[in-house]
Structures are given as C-alpha cells and as structure tokens.
Amino acid sequence: MSTIQDLNQRFAVADKLVFSATESNMPVAQINTRLCRAAITLQGAQVFSWIPAGEQEVIWTSPQAKFAPGKSLRGGVPICWPWFGPHASRKEFPAHGFARTVNWFVKESRLLDDDRVAIVFGLEMNAALREMWPHDCTIEMHITLGKTLELELVTANNGQQSFELGEALHTYFTVGDIRQVQITGLENCVYLDKVDAFVRKQQSDAITIDQEVDRVYIDTESECVIHDAKLKRRIHINKSGSRSTVVWNPWQEKAQAMGDMGESGHISMVCVESANAADNVIHVASGQTHRMVVRYSVQKG
Ligand code: TA6
C-alpha cells in the first residue's frame, strides 16, 4: 500500500485534494474546494463525508463508526460488490461482498475546469479475493465531487466466461428526523420485504418510516427524492445501470444490537441504495463492461 507521502506526491491537487491518515493509520483523501468538502477512505474507496457549499452534511457516518483495517465502516457510501447481502452459497463469505473492507489504490486524480475534483480508484484482485471471486475482471470506482456527487462503479469482464454480479452503493444519508422524511420515486414498484420473509409487495404511496424498513425495490431506474422537512431540503438520487433500489432503516432495537450506530443513530439516517440485487443481478458476458452511475444533488426547501 502507498504511503501518505507517496499518495500526496502522485495524486494531491494543490490544497484541494490532499491525503492524510486516520488515528488507525488508514489513508483518507480530503477534498476541500469552493464547491464542497468531502472525505474518502482508501479502504473500500468509501466516501464518508460530502458537504456541498452552503449545505449541511449529506452523507451520514455514525459517531460510533470504527475506522479499522478490514472492518466495515458504519455509514458513508459502502460499495457492496460482487454480491449483495449474503453470498448465494458460501455463508462464510462476507456479507455484501469484500470490496468495502479491502484497500483500493488511486489510479488517477484531476481537477476539472469547473473546479470539481475527480478521482479514480482501482481494486487489485489478489489471490485471497480470487478464491471468493474466481473471475478475470477489473473494477473501478470513479468519484467526482462538487455541488453534486457522482459515483460510477465500473466492472469489466476480461475473462472467457460470463459471471453474475450483485452490487450496491449502500449510501447512508443524513436526515433531520427520519419521522419527518418522505421518500418519493418508488410508488407502484414491487419490492421484496426483508422484514417479512422476502414477501413481494407493491408500494402505493411515498415511503415514510416509523419502524424497521428493509426493502429491495426491483425493476426500477427511477429518480428517488428524500424530502426532509426538518432540514428543509431535498436530496435527489439519479441513476443509470441500476435496476434495484434498496431502502433501509434498522430502527431502534436492531440499531442498538448493531453496536456501532450511536445512541439514536436510526433517527438521523436513511439508506437509499442504488443497486442490482435479487431479480436484477447483472449477467456480465465475456468482454463486456457494466457501469452503474449514481448522482446525488441537494435542493433547499
Ligand atoms: O441494505 C440493507 C441491508 O442489506 C440490511 O439487510 C442490513 O443488514 C444492512 O444492509 C447493513 O448490513 P451490514 O452488513 O453493513 O451490517
């Protein structure tokens, strides 16, 4: 793994993108421009803060989040890849795949003409990872940070065989009070209700949350909007190359059992995840490249 000095020599952009280390010695990319402030751990290529100019924090990271090598970080934008949820046949493999708990490397960084910062991360498929995922493929995460946050997860199949891919950008959003939030964009969609034995149901109205919610909405590429009455803002989520949207809030009891959600963490977060899961896992043929692109923006009111 590169040292902080090495990262700064090769990829820092003046004082707008610099690399530093957490107390636990994990490298972090810090972005500070006239458009936004943000932070990304190289472990998991995981954005864990994004504050567009004039806004409050958009991404929720638990006050109890553990920045520890090899451990998943509670909050931010965990990358679930190459499967979502438990592995289909090997229960001992990590939930949501391995991409979120291994170190990624920086491939490229750039300051764009309009002052956005673009960073490309790659993941080295070493022998241990190949044991869990024996496919010849390349994965990249392209992150572009400004008044909007754009994330592109690119999977290329370089092998002779096709494979099935499950994935999600498991984004935790900050909300003022989940009991005063509505999520629109999934009306009329079918979802698998994970808190009711995966029974298929249909969403009728906007989503409101006052208990545990864990749903995989399928066959939807719609824009979702998080309407936050307390923070008086709307977070827009636009996507392409993603046919599922997952909505999750563990609510109080499960949050407490998790141990890293903080005192009343479930009140101030909601996950709205752009995914390809369940019915929508992706068949990536030999030589094909699959791209999931997600864009977040914030409006007042
Ligand atoms: O995306 C929702 C979900 O799959 C839930 O079922 C819940 O367990 C959550 O992800 C968190 O998973 P994690 O492995 O990060 O604790």
XYZ file of C-alpha atoms and ligand atoms in Angstrom:
317
model
C 0.000 0.000 0.000
C 1.237 3.514 -0.842
C 2.431 5.802 1.945
C 0.686 9.114 2.585
C 3.760 10.902 1.252
C 3.671 8.857 -1.913
C -0.070 9.495 -2.382
C 0.425 13.226 -1.934
C 3.351 13.297 -4.357
C 1.459 11.469 -7.054
C -2.171 12.465 -6.613
C -2.593 15.623 -4.482
C -4.159 18.597 -6.289
C -2.766 21.784 -4.672
C -4.681 22.215 -1.404
C -7.917 20.913 -2.970
C -7.150 17.208 -2.679
C -4.741 16.018 -0.020
C -4.149 12.670 1.640
C -3.817 12.126 5.372
C -4.088 9.210 7.811
C -6.685 8.366 10.454
C -5.562 7.560 14.009
C -5.651 3.915 12.975
C -3.313 4.783 10.082
C -5.841 4.392 7.294
C -5.275 6.673 4.294
C -8.006 9.228 3.621
C -8.465 11.561 0.651
C -9.647 15.004 1.827
C -11.348 17.304 -0.676
C -11.749 21.000 0.014
C -12.824 23.292 -2.839
C -15.192 26.239 -3.303
C -17.838 23.632 -4.302
C -17.644 21.113 -1.474
C -15.750 19.438 1.318
C -15.556 15.657 1.354
C -13.575 12.691 2.630
C -12.933 9.199 1.236
C -11.145 6.253 2.860
C -8.943 4.238 0.518
C -10.249 1.169 2.291
C -13.408 0.457 0.346
C -12.981 3.647 -1.769
C -15.666 4.792 0.630
C -16.945 8.362 0.662
C -17.816 9.114 4.284
C -18.464 12.850 4.133
C -19.758 15.197 1.450
C -20.773 18.755 2.288
C -21.709 20.817 -0.763
C -21.057 24.564 -0.281
C -23.882 26.205 1.690
C -25.277 22.849 2.862
C -25.062 20.642 5.908
C -23.533 17.169 5.770
C -25.362 14.995 3.243
C -23.691 11.658 3.983
C -24.299 10.059 7.383
C -21.437 8.404 9.195
C -22.089 7.020 12.640
C -20.410 8.808 15.552
C -19.524 5.247 16.630
C -18.087 4.251 13.236
C -14.865 2.279 13.573
C -12.086 3.215 11.184
C -10.341 -0.135 11.437
C -8.420 -2.071 8.799
C -10.521 -4.901 7.389
C -13.722 -3.790 9.188
C -16.746 -2.282 7.502
C -17.393 1.349 8.353
C -20.904 2.162 9.586
C -22.009 4.965 7.312
C -20.817 6.718 4.193
C -21.119 5.013 0.828
C -20.061 1.374 1.284
C -19.532 -0.417 -2.020
C -21.289 -3.788 -1.942
C -19.599 -5.898 -4.619
C -19.560 -8.520 -6.201
C -22.637 -9.728 -4.353
C -25.336 -8.015 -2.313
C -26.379 -9.471 1.061
C -25.116 -12.953 1.904
C -23.193 -14.929 -0.736
C -25.575 -17.258 -2.609
C -23.906 -20.498 -1.498
C -20.959 -19.729 0.820
C -22.323 -18.394 4.102
C -18.789 -17.878 5.463
C -18.009 -15.266 2.802
C -18.516 -11.661 3.918
C -21.987 -10.112 3.665
C -22.247 -7.605 0.788
C -19.010 -8.884 -0.768
C -15.458 -7.864 0.009
C -14.977 -4.550 -1.813
C -15.907 -2.438 1.217
C -13.280 -3.899 3.547
C -10.174 -4.085 1.340
C -7.756 -1.368 0.278
C -8.245 0.228 -3.103
C -5.494 2.133 -4.882
C -5.675 5.554 -6.510
C -5.338 5.317 -10.283
C -5.859 8.917 -11.212
C -6.849 12.319 -9.826
C -7.780 15.515 -11.642
C -9.090 18.993 -11.060
C -11.756 19.653 -13.683
C -12.201 23.046 -15.382
C -15.269 23.812 -13.279
C -13.355 23.105 -10.015
C -14.781 19.655 -9.411
C -12.318 17.018 -8.241
C -12.304 13.628 -9.982
C -10.626 10.556 -8.504
C -10.467 7.052 -9.918
C -9.871 4.104 -7.606
C -8.987 0.550 -8.611
C -9.026 -2.738 -6.750
C -6.240 -5.305 -7.050
C -7.744 -8.788 -7.248
C -5.178 -10.717 -5.193
C -5.132 -14.478 -4.599
C -7.311 -14.289 -1.452
C -10.009 -12.309 -3.279
C -9.837 -14.600 -6.304
C -10.696 -17.516 -4.021
C -14.014 -15.820 -3.332
C -14.416 -14.441 -6.845
C -12.597 -16.583 -9.419
C -13.261 -14.326 -12.387
C -10.896 -12.322 -14.513
C -12.269 -8.812 -14.128
C -11.354 -5.199 -13.472
C -13.275 -2.959 -11.099
C -13.010 0.816 -10.854
C -14.785 3.441 -8.784
C -14.911 6.911 -10.342
C -15.811 9.655 -7.861
C -16.437 13.247 -8.969
C -17.024 15.784 -6.223
C -18.555 19.241 -6.473
C -22.018 20.676 -5.812
C -23.147 17.242 -6.969
C -21.569 13.915 -6.063
C -21.170 11.472 -8.934
C -20.217 7.853 -8.438
C -19.557 5.345 -11.180
C -18.824 1.719 -10.413
C -17.326 0.001 -13.446
C -16.954 -3.774 -13.760
C -15.212 -5.215 -16.818
C -15.254 -8.926 -17.571
C -11.846 -9.712 -19.084
C -12.301 -13.479 -18.924
C -13.687 -16.118 -21.240
C -16.702 -16.940 -19.049
C -19.682 -14.766 -18.130
C -20.490 -14.087 -14.465
C -23.417 -12.901 -12.333
C -22.823 -9.655 -10.498
C -24.679 -8.224 -7.496
C -23.793 -4.716 -6.322
C -24.961 -1.660 -4.424
C -23.848 1.779 -3.392
C -25.204 1.360 0.124
C -25.411 5.095 0.802
C -26.317 6.382 4.262
C -27.931 9.827 4.006
C -28.164 12.346 6.838
C -31.726 13.363 7.701
C -33.007 15.796 10.355
C -35.503 13.314 11.785
C -36.484 10.150 9.930
C -40.056 10.529 11.276
C -40.355 13.729 9.213
C -38.977 12.281 5.982
C -40.736 11.118 2.836
C -39.047 9.213 0.038
C -40.661 9.506 -3.374
C -39.925 7.820 -6.686
C -40.808 4.233 -5.829
C -44.613 4.496 -5.989
C -46.115 1.449 -7.775
C -42.840 -0.513 -7.604
C -42.684 -4.104 -6.428
C -40.368 -4.807 -3.508
C -39.069 -7.758 -1.535
C -39.822 -7.121 2.109
C -36.825 -8.401 4.062
C -38.576 -7.833 7.399
C -41.450 -10.058 6.238
C -39.652 -13.141 4.885
C -38.937 -11.529 1.490
C -42.639 -11.441 0.593
C -43.278 -9.475 -2.625
C -45.359 -6.360 -2.076
C -46.276 -3.272 -4.014
C -45.533 0.269 -2.910
C -48.544 2.539 -3.225
C -47.535 5.952 -1.851
C -44.427 7.833 -0.833
C -42.347 5.932 1.744
C -42.455 7.044 5.359
C -40.532 5.289 8.112
C -41.622 4.743 11.727
C -40.359 1.183 12.205
C -37.717 -1.128 10.744
C -37.699 -0.964 6.956
C -35.541 -3.224 4.780
C -36.773 -3.457 1.195
C -35.335 -4.305 -2.179
C -37.362 -2.497 -4.851
C -36.890 -4.247 -8.164
C -37.080 -3.231 -11.814
C -36.754 0.471 -11.130
C -34.404 3.060 -12.554
C -36.486 5.977 -11.292
C -35.141 9.056 -9.624
C -35.724 8.992 -5.856
C -36.059 12.091 -3.711
C -35.572 12.264 0.061
C -37.851 15.081 1.293
C -36.510 16.247 4.628
C -38.978 18.537 6.438
C -36.663 19.179 9.391
C -33.522 20.088 7.443
C -35.728 21.773 4.823
C -34.032 20.152 1.874
C -34.467 17.522 -0.798
C -31.776 15.041 -1.781
C -32.139 13.873 -5.376
C -30.800 10.474 -6.386
C -30.456 9.833 -10.124
C -29.002 6.683 -11.541
C -28.367 4.555 -14.598
C -27.203 0.952 -14.928
C -29.049 0.159 -11.685
C -32.378 -1.696 -11.695
C -32.897 -2.039 -7.919
C -33.258 0.487 -5.113
C -32.860 -0.614 -1.512
C -34.405 1.369 1.340
C -33.190 0.573 4.842
C -33.522 1.850 8.366
C -32.841 -0.676 11.167
C -34.958 1.244 13.704
C -34.153 1.336 17.393
C -33.870 -2.260 18.535
C -31.728 -3.519 15.644
C -29.633 -0.341 15.689
C -28.824 -0.908 19.356
C -27.934 -4.533 18.732
C -25.563 -3.499 15.934
C -23.396 -1.647 18.447
C -21.953 0.947 16.042
C -24.998 3.066 15.174
C -24.684 5.526 18.070
C -27.284 6.418 20.697
C -30.174 7.322 18.377
C -28.473 6.862 15.028
C -31.547 5.445 13.333
C -33.325 8.815 13.734
C -30.734 10.723 11.732
C -30.099 8.381 8.789
C -31.714 6.517 5.964
C -30.096 4.285 3.370
C -31.362 4.677 -0.186
C -29.145 2.357 -2.182
C -28.733 2.174 -5.924
C -28.244 -1.490 -6.634
C -28.506 -4.525 -8.863
C -29.795 -7.176 -6.488
C -32.269 -10.072 -6.237
C -34.097 -10.335 -9.609
C -31.784 -7.692 -11.017
C -28.340 -9.269 -10.635
C -26.366 -8.491 -13.775
C -25.180 -11.040 -16.277
C -21.806 -9.748 -17.468
C -20.737 -11.591 -20.619
C -17.107 -12.191 -21.590
C -15.601 -8.930 -22.857
C -18.468 -6.786 -21.534
C -18.252 -3.807 -19.198
C -21.052 -2.907 -16.822
C -21.415 0.615 -15.391
C -23.612 1.715 -12.518
C -23.734 5.507 -12.336
C -25.306 7.438 -9.468
C -25.624 11.180 -8.962
C -26.646 12.990 -5.769
C -27.714 16.631 -5.600
C -29.378 18.757 -2.935
C -32.088 21.407 -3.201
C -33.327 23.669 -0.461
C -36.985 23.558 0.526
O -29.108 -2.859 2.542
C -29.792 -3.238 3.673
C -29.024 -4.351 4.353
O -28.796 -5.407 3.463
C -29.815 -4.760 5.606
O -30.388 -6.036 5.492
C -28.862 -4.564 6.746
O -28.414 -5.670 7.344
C -27.816 -3.653 6.156
O -27.751 -3.877 4.795
C -26.473 -3.476 6.822
O -25.617 -4.510 6.561
P -24.186 -4.550 7.253
O -23.540 -5.800 6.739
O -23.444 -3.302 6.829
O -24.422 -4.554 8.736
